[in-house]
């Protein structure tokens, strides 16, 4: 007789305690970048979360090694496509430091001005898209209206709308068009005059505040453990801003204008408030730069470089306060015209890892609010 095996199958109440794995994403592969969140749920409660990245791995760090010091700027400005000018800035600062090169004063102030305008452009995108993710469609239209105002002056000075390619080792591509500072000052004033829409429409909306207050609280300990930076870290009370703490460009001379925005709550609402208030302060910095440029005499905006540019043998690290957080380049040179190694430390890569700490213990319904408040760009993760 053939032996039989009996199996007892339990149904009913036991099934309710079974964990479920839920995949949020990845979305359609033709989008500009996707993130997958692997969630384990107990009912509607998230018990664990794992960010899964690598769906659009760009391989930028290896491509750096096959391009010369002029060409790598094109690669550098694309990992965070909302902060292209700031990305370019980091890599040219690293190369200039290796070369021991001094940049003309006019170029220093222009770089500072354009970096702050780029910061406002970045923040406006998230000031509009975050309410959209929570069901509010109107703010994104206002955000894009203000972005267009600033995009016009950025496009006029650089020739690019998204990837500006305006930084060069030794300075900038060229000087300003005639009358540009007047038009830039007008654009800054126009944007500032309409920024209160976000205070009224978003922060004054009780539904938005109900969805974000006390949700997704990020502790200072988690910020330090995961290397979180930028507005997200400052919303948790971690008062760190390289523009003030390790001044570069002209920020050391702007100490009386530069204000670092912090909050203590560490929730979604605090992160949005930090982003909004920081936008106001970036407009202040842009105006201060325009004032200083008006006082500077005409002069060069770049250094004359040899036909073949080679960095001396050695290594250096240059980091900047990008719109989304700390962006760093570790450059290793063997005296050739291409980097031997160029390691990129991007803000979004570190910031998104903290979701493993932030999401467990929260409800699925709050997951979208938390994810949107992390203000990340997928290309900045899959670098």
CSV table of C-alpha atoms in Angstrom, one decimal:
chain,number,residue,atom,x,y,z
A,1,UNK,CA,0.0,0.0,0.0
A,2,UNK,CA,1.3,3.4,-1.0
A,3,UNK,CA,2.0,5.6,2.1
A,4,UNK,CA,0.0,8.8,2.2
A,5,UNK,CA,0.8,12.2,3.7
A,6,UNK,CA,-1.8,14.3,5.4
A,7,UNK,CA,-1.5,18.1,5.4
A,8,UNK,CA,-3.6,20.4,7.6
A,9,UNK,CA,-4.4,23.7,5.9
A,10,UNK,CA,-5.6,26.5,8.2
A,11,UNK,CA,-8.0,29.1,7.0
A,12,UNK,CA,-10.0,31.8,8.5
A,13,UNK,CA,-8.6,34.1,11.2
A,14,UNK,CA,-5.1,32.8,10.8
A,15,UNK,CA,-5.0,34.3,7.3
A,16,UNK,CA,-5.5,37.8,8.6
A,17,UNK,CA,-2.0,37.7,10.3
A,18,UNK,CA,-0.2,36.7,7.2
A,19,UNK,CA,2.2,39.4,5.9
A,20,UNK,CA,1.8,40.6,2.4
A,21,UNK,CA,4.6,41.8,0.1
A,22,UNK,CA,3.5,44.9,-1.9
A,23,UNK,CA,5.6,46.3,-4.7
A,24,UNK,CA,5.3,50.1,-5.3
A,25,UNK,CA,6.7,50.4,-8.8
A,26,UNK,CA,8.7,50.1,-10.9
A,27,UNK,CA,6.7,52.1,-13.4
A,28,UNK,CA,6.8,51.9,-17.2
A,29,UNK,CA,10.5,51.5,-18.3
A,30,UNK,CA,10.3,54.4,-20.8
A,31,UNK,CA,9.9,57.0,-18.1
A,32,UNK,CA,12.9,59.2,-17.1
A,33,UNK,CA,13.6,57.1,-14.0
A,34,UNK,CA,11.9,54.6,-11.8
A,35,UNK,CA,12.1,53.5,-8.1
A,36,UNK,CA,10.7,50.3,-6.7
A,37,UNK,CA,9.7,50.1,-3.0
A,38,UNK,CA,9.4,46.6,-1.7
A,39,UNK,CA,7.0,46.8,1.3
A,40,UNK,CA,6.0,44.1,3.7
A,41,UNK,CA,2.5,44.8,5.1
A,42,UNK,CA,0.6,43.6,8.2
A,43,UNK,CA,-2.9,44.7,7.1
A,44,UNK,CA,-2.5,48.4,6.2
A,45,UNK,CA,0.6,48.8,8.4
A,46,UNK,CA,4.1,48.8,6.8
A,47,UNK,CA,6.4,46.5,8.7
A,48,UNK,CA,9.5,46.8,6.5
A,49,UNK,CA,10.5,48.7,3.4
A,50,UNK,CA,13.3,48.2,1.0
A,51,UNK,CA,14.1,50.8,-1.8
A,52,UNK,CA,15.2,48.9,-4.9
A,53,UNK,CA,17.2,51.0,-7.3
A,54,UNK,CA,19.3,50.4,-10.4
A,55,UNK,CA,16.6,50.4,-13.1
A,56,UNK,CA,18.2,53.2,-15.0
A,57,UNK,CA,21.8,52.9,-13.9
A,58,UNK,CA,23.7,55.6,-15.8
A,59,UNK,CA,27.2,54.4,-15.3
A,60,UNK,CA,28.4,58.1,-15.0
A,61,UNK,CA,31.3,57.3,-12.8
A,62,UNK,CA,32.9,54.9,-15.3
A,63,UNK,CA,32.1,57.3,-18.2
A,64,UNK,CA,34.0,60.0,-16.3
A,65,UNK,CA,37.1,57.9,-16.7
A,66,UNK,CA,36.9,57.9,-20.5
A,67,UNK,CA,36.3,61.7,-21.0
A,68,UNK,CA,38.7,64.6,-20.6
A,69,UNK,CA,38.2,67.4,-18.0
A,70,UNK,CA,36.2,69.5,-20.5
A,71,UNK,CA,33.9,66.7,-21.5
A,72,UNK,CA,33.0,65.3,-18.0
A,73,UNK,CA,31.0,68.5,-17.3
A,74,UNK,CA,28.4,67.3,-19.8
A,75,UNK,CA,28.0,64.0,-17.8
A,76,UNK,CA,28.0,65.7,-14.4
A,77,UNK,CA,25.1,68.0,-15.0
A,78,UNK,CA,22.7,65.2,-15.8
A,79,UNK,CA,22.4,63.0,-12.7
A,80,UNK,CA,20.0,65.5,-11.0
A,81,UNK,CA,18.4,67.1,-14.0
A,82,UNK,CA,16.7,69.7,-11.8
A,83,UNK,CA,20.1,71.0,-10.5
A,84,UNK,CA,22.2,70.9,-13.6
A,85,UNK,CA,24.2,74.1,-12.9
A,86,UNK,CA,25.0,73.0,-9.4
A,87,UNK,CA,26.1,69.6,-10.6
A,88,UNK,CA,28.5,71.2,-13.1
A,89,UNK,CA,29.8,73.5,-10.4
A,90,UNK,CA,30.9,70.7,-8.1
A,91,UNK,CA,33.1,69.0,-10.8
A,92,UNK,CA,34.8,72.1,-12.0
A,93,UNK,CA,35.6,73.1,-8.4
A,94,UNK,CA,37.3,69.8,-7.9
A,95,UNK,CA,39.4,70.1,-11.1
A,96,UNK,CA,40.3,73.7,-10.2
A,97,UNK,CA,41.4,72.7,-6.8
A,98,UNK,CA,43.7,70.0,-8.3
A,99,UNK,CA,45.1,72.6,-10.6
A,100,UNK,CA,45.5,75.3,-7.9
A,101,UNK,CA,43.6,77.6,-10.2
A,102,UNK,CA,42.1,81.0,-9.1
A,103,UNK,CA,38.9,82.0,-10.9
A,104,UNK,CA,38.2,85.6,-11.8
A,105,UNK,CA,36.1,87.5,-9.2
A,106,UNK,CA,33.4,88.2,-11.8
A,107,UNK,CA,33.0,84.5,-12.5
A,108,UNK,CA,32.8,83.7,-8.8
A,109,UNK,CA,29.8,86.1,-8.3
A,110,UNK,CA,28.1,84.9,-11.5
A,111,UNK,CA,28.5,81.3,-10.4
A,112,UNK,CA,26.9,82.1,-7.0
A,113,UNK,CA,24.0,84.0,-8.7
A,114,UNK,CA,23.3,81.2,-11.2
A,115,UNK,CA,23.6,78.5,-8.5
A,116,UNK,CA,20.9,80.3,-6.4
A,117,UNK,CA,18.6,80.7,-9.4
A,118,UNK,CA,19.1,77.0,-10.1
A,119,UNK,CA,18.2,76.3,-6.5
A,120,UNK,CA,14.9,78.2,-6.8
A,121,UNK,CA,14.1,76.3,-10.0
A,122,UNK,CA,14.7,73.0,-8.3
A,123,UNK,CA,12.6,73.9,-5.3
A,124,UNK,CA,9.7,75.3,-7.3
A,125,UNK,CA,9.3,71.9,-9.0
A,126,UNK,CA,8.8,70.2,-5.7
A,127,UNK,CA,6.7,73.0,-4.3
A,128,UNK,CA,4.3,72.2,-7.1
A,129,UNK,CA,4.6,68.5,-7.5
A,130,UNK,CA,4.3,67.6,-3.8
A,131,UNK,CA,0.8,69.0,-3.4
A,132,UNK,CA,-0.1,67.3,-6.7
A,133,UNK,CA,0.8,63.9,-5.3
A,134,UNK,CA,-1.6,64.6,-2.4
A,135,UNK,CA,-4.5,65.6,-4.7
A,136,UNK,CA,-4.0,69.3,-5.1
A,137,UNK,CA,-3.6,70.2,-8.8
A,138,UNK,CA,-3.5,74.0,-8.7
A,139,UNK,CA,-0.1,74.7,-7.1
A,140,UNK,CA,1.8,72.9,-9.9
A,141,UNK,CA,0.5,75.3,-12.5
A,142,UNK,CA,1.7,78.3,-10.4
A,143,UNK,CA,5.0,76.6,-9.9
A,144,UNK,CA,5.6,76.1,-13.6
A,145,UNK,CA,4.6,79.7,-14.2
A,146,UNK,CA,7.3,80.9,-11.9
A,147,UNK,CA,9.8,78.4,-13.3
A,148,UNK,CA,9.3,79.7,-16.8
A,149,UNK,CA,10.0,83.2,-15.6
A,150,UNK,CA,13.4,82.1,-14.3
A,151,UNK,CA,14.1,79.7,-17.1
A,152,UNK,CA,13.9,82.5,-19.6
A,153,UNK,CA,16.9,84.3,-18.0
A,154,UNK,CA,18.8,81.1,-17.5
A,155,UNK,CA,18.3,80.1,-21.1
A,156,UNK,CA,19.3,83.6,-22.3
A,157,UNK,CA,22.6,83.5,-20.4
A,158,UNK,CA,23.6,79.9,-21.1
A,159,UNK,CA,21.7,78.8,-24.2
A,160,UNK,CA,20.2,75.7,-22.4
A,161,UNK,CA,16.9,75.3,-20.7
A,162,UNK,CA,17.7,72.2,-18.7
A,163,UNK,CA,21.4,71.2,-19.1
A,164,UNK,CA,23.1,74.6,-19.1
A,165,UNK,CA,26.7,73.6,-19.8
A,166,UNK,CA,27.8,77.1,-18.7
A,167,UNK,CA,30.5,76.2,-16.3
A,168,UNK,CA,34.1,75.7,-17.5
A,169,UNK,CA,37.3,74.8,-15.7
A,170,UNK,CA,38.6,78.2,-14.9
A,171,UNK,CA,35.3,80.1,-14.9
A,172,UNK,CA,32.3,80.3,-17.2
A,173,UNK,CA,31.6,79.9,-20.9
A,174,UNK,CA,31.2,83.6,-21.6
A,175,UNK,CA,30.1,86.9,-20.2
A,176,UNK,CA,26.5,88.0,-19.7
A,177,UNK,CA,24.4,89.3,-22.6
A,178,UNK,CA,23.8,93.1,-22.6
A,179,UNK,CA,21.1,94.1,-20.2
A,180,UNK,CA,20.8,90.6,-18.7
A,181,UNK,CA,21.2,91.6,-15.1
A,182,UNK,CA,18.2,94.0,-15.4
A,183,UNK,CA,16.0,91.3,-16.8
A,184,UNK,CA,17.2,88.8,-14.2
A,185,UNK,CA,16.5,91.3,-11.4
A,186,UNK,CA,13.0,91.8,-12.8
A,187,UNK,CA,12.4,88.0,-13.0
A,188,UNK,CA,13.5,87.6,-9.3
A,189,UNK,CA,11.2,90.4,-8.2
A,190,UNK,CA,8.2,89.0,-10.2
A,191,UNK,CA,8.7,85.5,-8.7
A,192,UNK,CA,9.0,86.8,-5.2
A,193,UNK,CA,5.8,88.9,-5.6
A,194,UNK,CA,3.8,85.7,-6.3
A,195,UNK,CA,5.4,83.2,-3.9
A,196,UNK,CA,2.7,83.9,-1.3
A,197,UNK,CA,0.4,81.7,-3.4
A,198,UNK,CA,2.1,78.7,-1.9
A,199,UNK,CA,1.6,79.9,1.6
A,200,UNK,CA,-2.1,80.5,0.9
A,201,UNK,CA,-2.9,77.5,-1.3
A,202,UNK,CA,-0.7,74.9,0.3
A,203,UNK,CA,0.3,75.7,3.8
A,204,UNK,CA,-3.1,77.4,4.4
A,205,UNK,CA,-4.9,74.3,3.3
A,206,UNK,CA,-6.2,72.2,6.2
A,207,UNK,CA,-6.4,69.0,4.1
A,208,UNK,CA,-2.7,69.4,3.2
A,209,UNK,CA,-1.7,70.0,6.8
A,210,UNK,CA,-3.8,67.1,7.9
A,211,UNK,CA,-2.1,64.8,5.5
A,212,UNK,CA,1.4,66.0,6.4
A,213,UNK,CA,1.6,67.1,10.1
A,214,UNK,CA,3.0,64.4,12.3
A,215,UNK,CA,3.5,62.1,9.4
A,216,UNK,CA,6.8,60.5,8.5
A,217,UNK,CA,8.8,61.9,11.4
A,218,UNK,CA,12.5,61.6,10.7
A,219,UNK,CA,14.7,61.7,13.8
A,220,UNK,CA,18.1,63.5,13.9
A,221,UNK,CA,19.8,60.2,14.8
A,222,UNK,CA,18.5,58.6,11.5
A,223,UNK,CA,19.7,61.7,9.6
A,224,UNK,CA,23.2,61.3,10.9
A,225,UNK,CA,23.2,57.5,10.5
A,226,UNK,CA,22.2,57.6,6.8
A,227,UNK,CA,24.0,60.7,5.8
A,228,UNK,CA,20.8,62.6,4.9
A,229,UNK,CA,21.4,66.2,4.0
A,230,UNK,CA,19.7,69.3,2.5
A,231,UNK,CA,16.2,70.5,3.4
A,232,UNK,CA,15.2,67.1,4.6
A,233,UNK,CA,17.9,67.0,7.3
A,234,UNK,CA,17.4,70.6,8.3
A,235,UNK,CA,13.6,69.9,8.8
A,236,UNK,CA,14.7,67.4,11.5
A,237,UNK,CA,16.8,70.0,13.3
A,238,UNK,CA,20.2,69.1,11.8
A,239,UNK,CA,21.6,72.5,11.2
A,240,UNK,CA,24.1,71.9,8.4
A,241,UNK,CA,24.6,74.0,5.3
A,242,UNK,CA,27.9,74.0,3.5
A,243,UNK,CA,27.3,77.5,2.2
A,244,UNK,CA,27.6,78.8,5.7
A,245,UNK,CA,29.7,76.1,7.4
A,246,UNK,CA,32.4,75.6,4.7
A,247,UNK,CA,31.9,78.7,2.4
A,248,UNK,CA,32.8,78.3,-1.3
A,249,UNK,CA,32.2,80.7,-4.2
A,250,UNK,CA,31.1,84.1,-2.8
A,251,UNK,CA,29.0,82.7,0.1
A,252,UNK,CA,31.6,83.8,2.7
A,253,UNK,CA,30.9,87.4,1.7
A,254,UNK,CA,27.1,86.8,1.9
A,255,UNK,CA,27.0,85.7,5.5
A,256,UNK,CA,24.7,88.7,6.4
A,257,UNK,CA,22.2,87.6,3.8
A,258,UNK,CA,22.5,83.8,4.0
A,259,UNK,CA,19.9,82.3,6.4
A,260,UNK,CA,19.8,78.5,7.1
A,261,UNK,CA,16.2,77.3,7.5
A,262,UNK,CA,15.5,74.6,10.1
A,263,UNK,CA,12.6,73.0,11.8
A,264,UNK,CA,12.4,70.6,14.8
A,265,UNK,CA,9.4,68.5,13.9
A,266,UNK,CA,11.0,66.4,11.2
A,267,UNK,CA,7.7,65.5,9.6
A,268,UNK,CA,6.4,65.9,6.0
A,269,UNK,CA,5.0,69.4,6.8
A,270,UNK,CA,8.3,70.6,8.2
A,271,UNK,CA,10.2,69.4,5.1
A,272,UNK,CA,7.8,71.3,2.8
A,273,UNK,CA,8.1,74.4,5.1
A,274,UNK,CA,11.9,74.3,4.9
A,275,UNK,CA,11.8,74.0,1.1
A,276,UNK,CA,9.4,77.0,0.8
A,277,UNK,CA,11.3,79.2,3.2
A,278,UNK,CA,14.6,78.3,1.6
A,279,UNK,CA,13.2,79.4,-1.8
A,280,UNK,CA,12.6,82.9,-0.4
A,281,UNK,CA,16.2,83.1,1.0
A,282,UNK,CA,17.6,82.0,-2.3
A,283,UNK,CA,15.8,84.8,-4.0
A,284,UNK,CA,17.4,87.2,-1.4
A,285,UNK,CA,20.9,85.7,-2.2
A,286,UNK,CA,20.3,86.2,-6.0
A,287,UNK,CA,19.4,89.8,-5.4
A,288,UNK,CA,22.5,90.3,-3.3
A,289,UNK,CA,24.7,88.8,-6.1
A,290,UNK,CA,23.1,91.1,-8.7
A,291,UNK,CA,23.9,94.1,-6.4
A,292,UNK,CA,27.5,93.0,-6.2
A,293,UNK,CA,27.8,92.4,-9.9
A,294,UNK,CA,26.5,95.9,-10.6
A,295,UNK,CA,29.5,97.3,-8.5
A,296,UNK,CA,32.1,95.1,-10.2
A,297,UNK,CA,34.1,96.6,-13.1
A,298,UNK,CA,34.1,94.7,-16.4
A,299,UNK,CA,36.6,91.9,-16.5
A,300,UNK,CA,37.2,88.3,-17.6
A,301,UNK,CA,34.9,85.4,-16.6
A,302,UNK,CA,37.4,82.6,-17.3
A,303,UNK,CA,41.0,81.6,-17.4
A,304,UNK,CA,43.0,80.8,-20.5
A,305,UNK,CA,43.6,77.1,-20.6
A,306,UNK,CA,46.0,74.9,-22.6
A,307,UNK,CA,44.7,73.0,-25.6
A,308,UNK,CA,45.2,69.7,-23.6
A,309,UNK,CA,44.2,70.1,-20.0
A,310,UNK,CA,45.9,67.7,-17.6
A,311,UNK,CA,45.4,67.7,-13.8
A,312,UNK,CA,48.5,66.9,-11.7
A,313,UNK,CA,48.8,63.6,-10.0
A,314,UNK,CA,47.0,63.5,-6.7
A,315,UNK,CA,43.5,63.4,-5.3
A,316,UNK,CA,40.9,65.9,-3.9
A,317,UNK,CA,37.3,66.1,-2.7
A,318,UNK,CA,35.0,69.0,-3.5
A,319,UNK,CA,31.5,69.2,-2.1
A,320,UNK,CA,28.8,71.7,-2.5
A,321,UNK,CA,25.4,72.4,-1.0
A,322,UNK,CA,23.2,71.4,-3.9
A,323,UNK,CA,19.4,72.1,-3.9
A,324,UNK,CA,18.6,68.6,-2.7
A,325,UNK,CA,21.6,68.2,-0.3
A,326,UNK,CA,25.3,67.6,-0.2
A,327,UNK,CA,26.8,66.8,-3.6
A,328,UNK,CA,30.5,65.7,-3.6
A,329,UNK,CA,33.1,64.6,-6.2
A,330,UNK,CA,36.2,62.6,-5.2
A,331,UNK,CA,38.7,63.1,-7.9
A,332,UNK,CA,41.8,61.0,-8.3
A,333,UNK,CA,44.3,62.0,-11.0
A,334,UNK,CA,47.4,60.2,-12.4
A,335,UNK,CA,48.5,63.3,-14.4
A,336,UNK,CA,46.5,62.4,-17.5
A,337,UNK,CA,43.9,64.4,-19.4
A,338,UNK,CA,41.1,62.2,-18.0
A,339,UNK,CA,40.3,61.4,-14.4
A,340,UNK,CA,41.7,58.1,-13.1
A,341,UNK,CA,38.7,58.0,-10.8
A,342,UNK,CA,35.8,60.3,-10.1
A,343,UNK,CA,33.4,59.2,-7.4
A,344,UNK,CA,30.1,60.9,-7.1
A,345,UNK,CA,28.4,61.4,-3.8
A,346,UNK,CA,24.8,62.5,-4.7
A,347,UNK,CA,22.2,63.8,-2.3
A,348,UNK,CA,19.3,61.7,-3.4
A,349,UNK,CA,21.2,58.4,-3.1
A,350,UNK,CA,21.7,58.8,0.7
A,351,UNK,CA,18.4,60.5,1.3
A,352,UNK,CA,16.3,57.7,-0.2
A,353,UNK,CA,18.0,55.0,1.9
A,354,UNK,CA,16.4,56.4,5.1
A,355,UNK,CA,13.0,55.1,3.8
A,356,UNK,CA,14.0,51.8,5.4
A,357,UNK,CA,13.8,53.6,8.8
A,358,UNK,CA,11.0,56.0,8.0
A,359,UNK,CA,8.3,53.8,6.5
A,360,UNK,CA,8.0,50.9,8.9
A,361,UNK,CA,5.3,51.6,11.4
A,362,UNK,CA,3.3,53.9,9.1
A,363,UNK,CA,0.2,53.2,7.1
A,364,UNK,CA,0.1,52.6,3.4
A,365,UNK,CA,-2.1,55.6,3.0
A,366,UNK,CA,0.7,57.8,4.4
A,367,UNK,CA,3.4,56.3,2.2
A,368,UNK,CA,2.8,58.6,-0.8
A,369,UNK,CA,2.9,61.7,1.5
A,370,UNK,CA,6.2,60.5,3.0
A,371,UNK,CA,7.8,59.5,-0.3
A,372,UNK,CA,6.9,62.8,-2.0
A,373,UNK,CA,8.4,64.8,0.9
A,374,UNK,CA,11.8,63.2,0.4
A,375,UNK,CA,12.3,65.5,-2.7
A,376,UNK,CA,14.6,63.2,-4.7
A,377,UNK,CA,15.4,62.8,-8.4
A,378,UNK,CA,15.8,59.2,-9.6
A,379,UNK,CA,18.8,59.9,-11.8
A,380,UNK,CA,20.6,61.2,-8.7
A,381,UNK,CA,20.1,57.8,-7.1
A,382,UNK,CA,21.0,55.6,-10.1
A,383,UNK,CA,24.1,57.6,-10.9
